[in-house]
PDB file of C-alpha atoms in Angstrom:
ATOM      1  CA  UNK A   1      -3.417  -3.701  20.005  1.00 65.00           C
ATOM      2  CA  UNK A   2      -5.233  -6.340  17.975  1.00 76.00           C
ATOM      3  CA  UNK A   3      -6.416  -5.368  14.303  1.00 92.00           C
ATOM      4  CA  UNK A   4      -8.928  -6.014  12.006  1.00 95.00           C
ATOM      5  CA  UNK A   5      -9.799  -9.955  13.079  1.00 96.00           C
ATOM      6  CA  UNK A   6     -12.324 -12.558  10.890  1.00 97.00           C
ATOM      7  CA  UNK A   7     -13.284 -15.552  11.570  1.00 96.00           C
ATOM      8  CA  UNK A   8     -13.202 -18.150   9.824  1.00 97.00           C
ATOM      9  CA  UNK A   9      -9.811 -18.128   8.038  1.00 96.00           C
ATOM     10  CA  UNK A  10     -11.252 -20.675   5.741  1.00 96.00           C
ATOM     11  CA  UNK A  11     -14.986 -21.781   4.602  1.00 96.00           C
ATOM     12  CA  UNK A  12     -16.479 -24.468   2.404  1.00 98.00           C
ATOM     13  CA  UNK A  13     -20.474 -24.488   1.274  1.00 97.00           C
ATOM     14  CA  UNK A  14     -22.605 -26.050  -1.057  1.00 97.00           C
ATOM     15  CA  UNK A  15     -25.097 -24.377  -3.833  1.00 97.00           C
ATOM     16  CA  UNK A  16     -28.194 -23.154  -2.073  1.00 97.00           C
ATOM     17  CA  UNK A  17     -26.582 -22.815   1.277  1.00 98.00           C
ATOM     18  CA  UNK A  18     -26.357 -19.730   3.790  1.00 98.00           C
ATOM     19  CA  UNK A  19     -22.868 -18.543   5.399  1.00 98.00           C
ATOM     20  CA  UNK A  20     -22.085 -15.952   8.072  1.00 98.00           C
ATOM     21  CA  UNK A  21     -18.558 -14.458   7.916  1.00 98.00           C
ATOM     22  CA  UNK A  22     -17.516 -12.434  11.233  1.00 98.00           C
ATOM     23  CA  UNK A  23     -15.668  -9.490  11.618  1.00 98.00           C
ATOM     24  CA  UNK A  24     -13.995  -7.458  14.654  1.00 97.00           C
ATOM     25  CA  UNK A  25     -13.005  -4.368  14.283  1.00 96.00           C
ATOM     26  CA  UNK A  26      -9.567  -2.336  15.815  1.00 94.00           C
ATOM     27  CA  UNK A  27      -9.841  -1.094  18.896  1.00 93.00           C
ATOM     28  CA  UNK A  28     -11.467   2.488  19.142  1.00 90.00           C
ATOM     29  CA  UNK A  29     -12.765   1.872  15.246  1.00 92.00           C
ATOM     30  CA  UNK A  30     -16.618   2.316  14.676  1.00 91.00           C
ATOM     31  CA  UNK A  31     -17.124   1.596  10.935  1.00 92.00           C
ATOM     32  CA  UNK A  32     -16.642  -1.734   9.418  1.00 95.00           C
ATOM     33  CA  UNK A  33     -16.975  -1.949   5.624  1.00 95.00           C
ATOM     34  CA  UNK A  34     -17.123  -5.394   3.665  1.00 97.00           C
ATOM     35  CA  UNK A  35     -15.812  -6.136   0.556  1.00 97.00           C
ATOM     36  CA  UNK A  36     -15.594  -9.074  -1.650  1.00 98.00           C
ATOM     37  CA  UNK A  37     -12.709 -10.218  -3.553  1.00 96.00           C
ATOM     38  CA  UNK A  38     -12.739 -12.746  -6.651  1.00 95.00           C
ATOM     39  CA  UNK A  39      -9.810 -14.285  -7.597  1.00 92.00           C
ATOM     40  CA  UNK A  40      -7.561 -12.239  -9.704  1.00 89.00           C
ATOM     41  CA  UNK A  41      -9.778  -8.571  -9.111  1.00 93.00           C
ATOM     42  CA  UNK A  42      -9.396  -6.162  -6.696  1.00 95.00           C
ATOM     43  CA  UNK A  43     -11.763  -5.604  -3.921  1.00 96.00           C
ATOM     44  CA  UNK A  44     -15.702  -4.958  -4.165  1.00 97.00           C
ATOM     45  CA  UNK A  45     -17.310  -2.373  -2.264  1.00 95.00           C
ATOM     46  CA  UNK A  46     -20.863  -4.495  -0.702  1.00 97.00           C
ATOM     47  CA  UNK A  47     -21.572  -2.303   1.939  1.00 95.00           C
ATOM     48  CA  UNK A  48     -20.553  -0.413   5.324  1.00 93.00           C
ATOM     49  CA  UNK A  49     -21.910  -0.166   8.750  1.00 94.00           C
ATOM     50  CA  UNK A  50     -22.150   2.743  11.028  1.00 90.00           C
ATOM     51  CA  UNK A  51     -24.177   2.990  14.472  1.00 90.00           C
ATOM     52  CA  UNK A  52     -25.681  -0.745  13.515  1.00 93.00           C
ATOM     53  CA  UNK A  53     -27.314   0.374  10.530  1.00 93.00           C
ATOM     54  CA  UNK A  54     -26.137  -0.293   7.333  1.00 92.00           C
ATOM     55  CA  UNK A  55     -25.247   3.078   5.678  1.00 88.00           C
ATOM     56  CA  UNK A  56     -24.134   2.587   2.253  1.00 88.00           C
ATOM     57  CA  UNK A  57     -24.150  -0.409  -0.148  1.00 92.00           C
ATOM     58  CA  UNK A  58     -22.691  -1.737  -3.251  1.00 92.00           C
ATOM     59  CA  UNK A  59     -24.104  -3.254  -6.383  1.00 94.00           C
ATOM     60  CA  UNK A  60     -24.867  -6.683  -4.409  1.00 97.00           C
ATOM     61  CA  UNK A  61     -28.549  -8.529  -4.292  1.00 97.00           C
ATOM     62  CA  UNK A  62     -30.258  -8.631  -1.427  1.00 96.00           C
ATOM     63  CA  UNK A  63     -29.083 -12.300  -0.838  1.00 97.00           C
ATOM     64  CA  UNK A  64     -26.354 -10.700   0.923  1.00 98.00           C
ATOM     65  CA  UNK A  65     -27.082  -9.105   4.436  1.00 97.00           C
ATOM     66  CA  UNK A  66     -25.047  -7.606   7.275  1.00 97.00           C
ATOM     67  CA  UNK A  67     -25.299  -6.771  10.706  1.00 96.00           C
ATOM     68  CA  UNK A  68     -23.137  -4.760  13.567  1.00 97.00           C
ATOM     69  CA  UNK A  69     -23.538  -5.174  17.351  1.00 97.00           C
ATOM     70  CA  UNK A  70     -23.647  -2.574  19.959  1.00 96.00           C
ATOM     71  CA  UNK A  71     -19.971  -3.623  20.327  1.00 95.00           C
ATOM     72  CA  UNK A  72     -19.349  -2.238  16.689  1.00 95.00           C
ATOM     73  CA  UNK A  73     -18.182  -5.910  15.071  1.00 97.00           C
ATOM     74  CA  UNK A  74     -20.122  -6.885  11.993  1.00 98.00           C
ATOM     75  CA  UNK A  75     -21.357 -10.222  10.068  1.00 98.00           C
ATOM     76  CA  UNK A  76     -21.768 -10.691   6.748  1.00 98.00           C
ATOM     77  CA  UNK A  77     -24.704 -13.140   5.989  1.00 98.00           C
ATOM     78  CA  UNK A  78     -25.188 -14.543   2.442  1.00 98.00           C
ATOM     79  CA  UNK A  79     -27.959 -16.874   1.198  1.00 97.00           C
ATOM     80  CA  UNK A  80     -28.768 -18.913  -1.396  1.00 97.00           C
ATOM     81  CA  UNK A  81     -25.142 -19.167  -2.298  1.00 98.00           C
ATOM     82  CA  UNK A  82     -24.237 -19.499  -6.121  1.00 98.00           C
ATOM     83  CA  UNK A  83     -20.984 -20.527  -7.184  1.00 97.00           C
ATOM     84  CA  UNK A  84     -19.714 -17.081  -7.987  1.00 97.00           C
ATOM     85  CA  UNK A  85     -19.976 -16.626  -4.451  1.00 98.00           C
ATOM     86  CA  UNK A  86     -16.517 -17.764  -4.129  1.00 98.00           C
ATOM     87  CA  UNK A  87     -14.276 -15.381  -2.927  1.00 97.00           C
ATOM     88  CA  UNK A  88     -12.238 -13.730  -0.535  1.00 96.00           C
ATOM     89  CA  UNK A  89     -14.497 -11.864   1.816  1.00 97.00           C
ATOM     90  CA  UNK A  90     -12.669  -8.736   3.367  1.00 97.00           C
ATOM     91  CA  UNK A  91     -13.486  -6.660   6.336  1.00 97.00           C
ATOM     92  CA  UNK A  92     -12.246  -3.002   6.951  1.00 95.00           C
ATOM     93  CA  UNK A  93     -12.715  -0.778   9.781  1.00 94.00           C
ATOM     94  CA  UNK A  94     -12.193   2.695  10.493  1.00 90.00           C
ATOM     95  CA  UNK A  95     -12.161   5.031  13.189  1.00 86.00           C
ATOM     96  CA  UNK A  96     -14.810   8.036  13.910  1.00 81.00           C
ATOM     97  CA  UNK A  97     -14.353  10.740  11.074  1.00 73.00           C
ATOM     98  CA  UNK A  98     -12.112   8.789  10.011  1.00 65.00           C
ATOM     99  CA  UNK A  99     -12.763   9.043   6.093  1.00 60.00           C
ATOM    100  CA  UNK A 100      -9.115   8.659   5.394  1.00 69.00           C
ATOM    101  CA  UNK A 101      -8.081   5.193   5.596  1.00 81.00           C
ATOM    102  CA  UNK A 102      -9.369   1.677   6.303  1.00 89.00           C
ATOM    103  CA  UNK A 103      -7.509  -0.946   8.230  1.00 91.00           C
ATOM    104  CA  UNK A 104      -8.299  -4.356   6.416  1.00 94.00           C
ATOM    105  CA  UNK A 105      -8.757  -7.559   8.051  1.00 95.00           C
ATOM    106  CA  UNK A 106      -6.574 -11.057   6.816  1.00 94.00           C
ATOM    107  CA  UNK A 107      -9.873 -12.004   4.754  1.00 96.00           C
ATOM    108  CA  UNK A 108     -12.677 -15.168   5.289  1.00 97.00           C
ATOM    109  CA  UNK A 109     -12.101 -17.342   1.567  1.00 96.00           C
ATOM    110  CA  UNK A 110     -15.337 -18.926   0.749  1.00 98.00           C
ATOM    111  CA  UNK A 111     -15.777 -21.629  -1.323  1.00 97.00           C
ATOM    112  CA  UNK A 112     -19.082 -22.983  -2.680  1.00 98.00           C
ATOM    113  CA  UNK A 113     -18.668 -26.002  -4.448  1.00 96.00           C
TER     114      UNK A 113
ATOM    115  CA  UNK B   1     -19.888   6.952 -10.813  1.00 81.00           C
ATOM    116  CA  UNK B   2     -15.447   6.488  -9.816  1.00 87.00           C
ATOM    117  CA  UNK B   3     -13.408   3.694 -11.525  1.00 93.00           C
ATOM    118  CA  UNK B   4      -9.831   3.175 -11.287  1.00 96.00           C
ATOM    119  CA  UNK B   5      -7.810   1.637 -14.269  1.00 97.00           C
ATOM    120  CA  UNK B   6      -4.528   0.319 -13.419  1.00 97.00           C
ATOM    121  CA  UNK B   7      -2.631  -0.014 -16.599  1.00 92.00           C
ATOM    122  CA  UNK B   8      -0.282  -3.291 -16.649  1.00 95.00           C
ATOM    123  CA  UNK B   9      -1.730  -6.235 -14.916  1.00 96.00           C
ATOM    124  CA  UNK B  10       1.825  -7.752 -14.425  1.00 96.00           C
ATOM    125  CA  UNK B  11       5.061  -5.825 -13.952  1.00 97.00           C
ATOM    126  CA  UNK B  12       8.352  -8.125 -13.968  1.00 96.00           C
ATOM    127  CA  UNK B  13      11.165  -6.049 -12.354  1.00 97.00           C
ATOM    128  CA  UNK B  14      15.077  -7.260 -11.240  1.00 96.00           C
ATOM    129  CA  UNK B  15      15.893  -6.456  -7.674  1.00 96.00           C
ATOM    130  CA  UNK B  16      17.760  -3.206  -6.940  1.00 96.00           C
ATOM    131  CA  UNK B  17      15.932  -1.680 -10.449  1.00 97.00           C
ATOM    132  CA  UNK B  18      13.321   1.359 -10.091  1.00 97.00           C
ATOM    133  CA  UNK B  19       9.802   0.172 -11.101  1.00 98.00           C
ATOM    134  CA  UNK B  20       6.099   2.226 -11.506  1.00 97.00           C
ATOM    135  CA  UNK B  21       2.713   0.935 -11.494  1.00 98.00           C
ATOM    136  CA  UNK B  22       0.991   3.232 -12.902  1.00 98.00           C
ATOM    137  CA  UNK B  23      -2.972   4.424 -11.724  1.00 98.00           C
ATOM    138  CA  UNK B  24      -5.506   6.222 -13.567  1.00 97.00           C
ATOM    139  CA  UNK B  25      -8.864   7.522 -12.377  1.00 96.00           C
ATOM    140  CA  UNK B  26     -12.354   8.943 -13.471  1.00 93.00           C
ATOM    141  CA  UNK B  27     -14.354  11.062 -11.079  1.00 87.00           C
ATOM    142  CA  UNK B  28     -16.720  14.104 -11.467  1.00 82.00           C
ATOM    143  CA  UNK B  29     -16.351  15.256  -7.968  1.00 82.00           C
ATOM    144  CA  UNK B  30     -12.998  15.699  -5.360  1.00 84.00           C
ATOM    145  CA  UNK B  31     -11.171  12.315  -4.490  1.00 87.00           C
ATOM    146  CA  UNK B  32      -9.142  10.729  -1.766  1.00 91.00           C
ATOM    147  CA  UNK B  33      -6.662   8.184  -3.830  1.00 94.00           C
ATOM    148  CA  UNK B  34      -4.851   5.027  -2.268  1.00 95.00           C
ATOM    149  CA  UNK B  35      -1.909   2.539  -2.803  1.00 97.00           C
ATOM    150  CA  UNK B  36      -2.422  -0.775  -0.861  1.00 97.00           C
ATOM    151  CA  UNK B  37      -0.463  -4.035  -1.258  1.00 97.00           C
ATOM    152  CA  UNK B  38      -1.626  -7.440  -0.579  1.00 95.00           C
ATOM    153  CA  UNK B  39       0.957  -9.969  -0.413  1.00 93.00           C
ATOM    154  CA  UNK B  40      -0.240 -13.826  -0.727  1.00 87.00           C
ATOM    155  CA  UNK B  41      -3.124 -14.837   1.212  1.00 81.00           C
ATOM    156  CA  UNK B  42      -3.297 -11.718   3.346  1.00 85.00           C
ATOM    157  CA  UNK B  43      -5.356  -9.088   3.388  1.00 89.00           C
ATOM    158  CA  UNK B  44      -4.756  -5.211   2.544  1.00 94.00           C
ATOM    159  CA  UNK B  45      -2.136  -2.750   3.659  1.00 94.00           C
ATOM    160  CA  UNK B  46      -2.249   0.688   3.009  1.00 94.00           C
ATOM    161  CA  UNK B  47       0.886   1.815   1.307  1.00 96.00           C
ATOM    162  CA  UNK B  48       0.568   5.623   1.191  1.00 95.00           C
ATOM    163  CA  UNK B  49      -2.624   8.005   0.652  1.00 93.00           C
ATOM    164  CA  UNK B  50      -3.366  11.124  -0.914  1.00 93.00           C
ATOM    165  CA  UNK B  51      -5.963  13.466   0.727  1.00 89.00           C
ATOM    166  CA  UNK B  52      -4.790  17.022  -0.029  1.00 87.00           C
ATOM    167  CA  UNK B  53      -1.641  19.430  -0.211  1.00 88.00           C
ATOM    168  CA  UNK B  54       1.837  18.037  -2.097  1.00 90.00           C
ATOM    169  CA  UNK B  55       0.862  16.164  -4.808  1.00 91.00           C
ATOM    170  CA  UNK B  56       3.863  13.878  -3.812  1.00 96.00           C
ATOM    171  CA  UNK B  57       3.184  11.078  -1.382  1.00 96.00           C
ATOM    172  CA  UNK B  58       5.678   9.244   0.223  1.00 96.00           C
ATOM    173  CA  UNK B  59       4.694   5.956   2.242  1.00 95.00           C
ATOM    174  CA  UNK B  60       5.917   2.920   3.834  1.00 95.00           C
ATOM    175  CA  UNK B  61       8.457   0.452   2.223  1.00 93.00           C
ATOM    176  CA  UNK B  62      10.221   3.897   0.311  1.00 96.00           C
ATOM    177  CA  UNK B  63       7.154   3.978  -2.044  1.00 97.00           C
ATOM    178  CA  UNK B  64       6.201   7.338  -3.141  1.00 97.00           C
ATOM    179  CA  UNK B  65       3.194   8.242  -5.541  1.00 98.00           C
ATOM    180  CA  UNK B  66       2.255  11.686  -7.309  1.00 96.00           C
ATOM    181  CA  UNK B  67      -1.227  13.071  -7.735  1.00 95.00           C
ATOM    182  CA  UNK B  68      -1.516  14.487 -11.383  1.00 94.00           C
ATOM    183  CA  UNK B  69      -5.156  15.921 -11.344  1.00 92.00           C
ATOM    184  CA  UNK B  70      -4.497  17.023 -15.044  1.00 92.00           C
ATOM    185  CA  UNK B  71      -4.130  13.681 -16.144  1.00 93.00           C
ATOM    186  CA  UNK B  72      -6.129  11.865 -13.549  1.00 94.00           C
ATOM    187  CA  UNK B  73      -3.320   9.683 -12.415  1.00 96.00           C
ATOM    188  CA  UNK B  74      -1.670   8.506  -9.447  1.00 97.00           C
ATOM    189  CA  UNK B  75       1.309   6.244 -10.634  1.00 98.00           C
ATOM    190  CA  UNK B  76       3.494   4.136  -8.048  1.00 98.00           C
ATOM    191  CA  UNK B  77       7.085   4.230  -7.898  1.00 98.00           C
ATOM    192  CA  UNK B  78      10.042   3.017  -6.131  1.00 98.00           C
ATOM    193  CA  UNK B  79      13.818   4.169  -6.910  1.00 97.00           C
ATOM    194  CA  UNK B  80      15.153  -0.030  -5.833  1.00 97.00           C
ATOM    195  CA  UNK B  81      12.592  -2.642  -5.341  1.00 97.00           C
ATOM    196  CA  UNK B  82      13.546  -5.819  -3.310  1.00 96.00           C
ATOM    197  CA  UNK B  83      12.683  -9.687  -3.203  1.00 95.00           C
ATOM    198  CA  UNK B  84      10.360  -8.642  -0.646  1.00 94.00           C
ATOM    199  CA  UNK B  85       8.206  -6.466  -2.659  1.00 96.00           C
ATOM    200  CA  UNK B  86       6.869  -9.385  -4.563  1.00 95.00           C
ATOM    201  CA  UNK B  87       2.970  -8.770  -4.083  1.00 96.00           C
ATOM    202  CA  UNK B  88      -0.480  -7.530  -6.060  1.00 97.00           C
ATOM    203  CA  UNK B  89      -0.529  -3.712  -5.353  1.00 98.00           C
ATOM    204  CA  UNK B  90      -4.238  -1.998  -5.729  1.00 98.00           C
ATOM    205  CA  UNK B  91      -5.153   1.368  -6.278  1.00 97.00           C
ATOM    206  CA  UNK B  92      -8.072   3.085  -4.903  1.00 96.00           C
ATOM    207  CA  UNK B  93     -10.541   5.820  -5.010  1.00 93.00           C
ATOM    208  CA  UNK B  94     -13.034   7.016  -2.282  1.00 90.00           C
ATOM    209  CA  UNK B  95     -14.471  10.370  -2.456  1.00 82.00           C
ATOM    210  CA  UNK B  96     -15.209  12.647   0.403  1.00 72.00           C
ATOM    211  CA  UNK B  97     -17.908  14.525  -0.754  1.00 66.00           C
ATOM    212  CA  UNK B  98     -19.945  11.427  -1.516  1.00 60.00           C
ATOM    213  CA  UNK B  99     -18.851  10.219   2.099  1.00 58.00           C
ATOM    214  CA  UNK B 100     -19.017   6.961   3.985  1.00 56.00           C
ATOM    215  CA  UNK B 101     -15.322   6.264   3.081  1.00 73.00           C
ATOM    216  CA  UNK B 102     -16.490   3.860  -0.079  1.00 87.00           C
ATOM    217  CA  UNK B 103     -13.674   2.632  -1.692  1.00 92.00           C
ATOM    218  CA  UNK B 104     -13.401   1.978  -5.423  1.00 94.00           C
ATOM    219  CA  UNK B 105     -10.451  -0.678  -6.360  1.00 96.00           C
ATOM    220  CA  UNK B 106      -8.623  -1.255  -9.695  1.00 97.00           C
ATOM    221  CA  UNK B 107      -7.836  -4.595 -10.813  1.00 96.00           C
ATOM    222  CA  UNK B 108      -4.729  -5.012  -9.339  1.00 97.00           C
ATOM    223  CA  UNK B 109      -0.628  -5.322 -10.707  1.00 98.00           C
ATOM    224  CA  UNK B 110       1.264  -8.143  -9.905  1.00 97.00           C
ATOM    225  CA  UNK B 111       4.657  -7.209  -9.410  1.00 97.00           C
ATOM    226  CA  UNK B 112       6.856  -9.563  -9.043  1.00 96.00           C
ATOM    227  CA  UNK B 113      10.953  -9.318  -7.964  1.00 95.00           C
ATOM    228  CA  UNK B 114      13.661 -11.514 -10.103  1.00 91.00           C
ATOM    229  CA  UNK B 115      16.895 -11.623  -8.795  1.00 88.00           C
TER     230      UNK B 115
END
């Protein structure tokens, strides 16, 4: 049974730029959550997906969008990418009710240069 | 509004010795509290998870945490780390009667195994 999968391991973008980071949740999971991580912090909360709307979100601008498919995986879409973009980018998905755990992916690190 | 303040950024242990990374939280309302490591370029794995019921957690790896709700804490511990422990360990809030499974991360501690 395949986990929490991103794609792409790896990303480089310039200032100004847009980016779309993907995300596939585990099997029988229908809630992905994104989160950002900046090098040497722990995790930010920038929002969550449930029945392809987007149910809850962080303290992000609106430069930073998201999406999930009938098939429950999600994309992250960022535009106008600053600097402090840079980041790991983490996806987490969790099953129905499932309000007690999330089940992170291996994480999409952006660089904009 | 939850935060979580994890107390030492870095924690140097020797192998074989007991270690604790310690947790605090602020929250007005119930909480769901977390232990996940993250060892070098990977992403997170839950350690152990408090919900409800004993206060004492016990999780993978022989890591055990206890929920003080008098002293809003939730402290790691391990009785003999190894090599293999080496990682950033994060703790984390999420509250259920706020819902939609947010979670709210500390900083992270770095601990790190000598031999």
């Amino acid at each position: 049974d395949a986990g929490v999968t991103q794609s792409p391991t790896h990303l480089i973008k310039t200032r100004g730029q847009q980016v779309t980071l993907r995300c596939s949740p585990k099997s029988g999971h229908d809630t992905v959550s994104w989160y950002q991580q900046a090098l040497g912090q722990g995790p930010q909360f920038i929002f969550q997906y449930y029945e392809e709307e987007e149910r809850q979100r962080g303290n992000f601008p609106d430069r930073f969008s998201g999406h999930q498919f009938p098939n429950y995986s999600s994309e992250l879409n960022v535009n106008a990418l600053l600097l402090g973009d840079s980041a790991l980018y983490l996806c987490a998905s969790s099953p129905p009710e499932g309000y007690n755990e999330q089940f992170f992916g291996p994480g999409t690190r952006l660089t904009v240069l | 509004a939850q935060s979580v303040t994890q107390l030492d950024s870095q924690v140097p242990v020797f192998e074989e010795a007991p270690v604790e990374l310690r947790c605090n939280y602020s929250s007005s309302v119930s909480v769901y509290l977390f232990w996940y490591v993250q060892y070098p370029n990977q992403g997170l794995q839950l350690l152990l998870k408090y919900l409800s019921g004993s206060t004492l957690v016990k999780g993978i790896n022989g890591f055990e945490a206890e929920f003080n709700k008098s002293q809003t804490s939730f402290h790691l511990r391990k009785p003999s780390v190894h090599i293999s422990d080496t990682a950033e360990y994060f703790c984390a809030v999420s509250s259920p009667a706020q819902g939609a499974q947010k979670l709210v991360f500390g900083q992270g501690t770095r601990l790190t195994i000598n031999p």
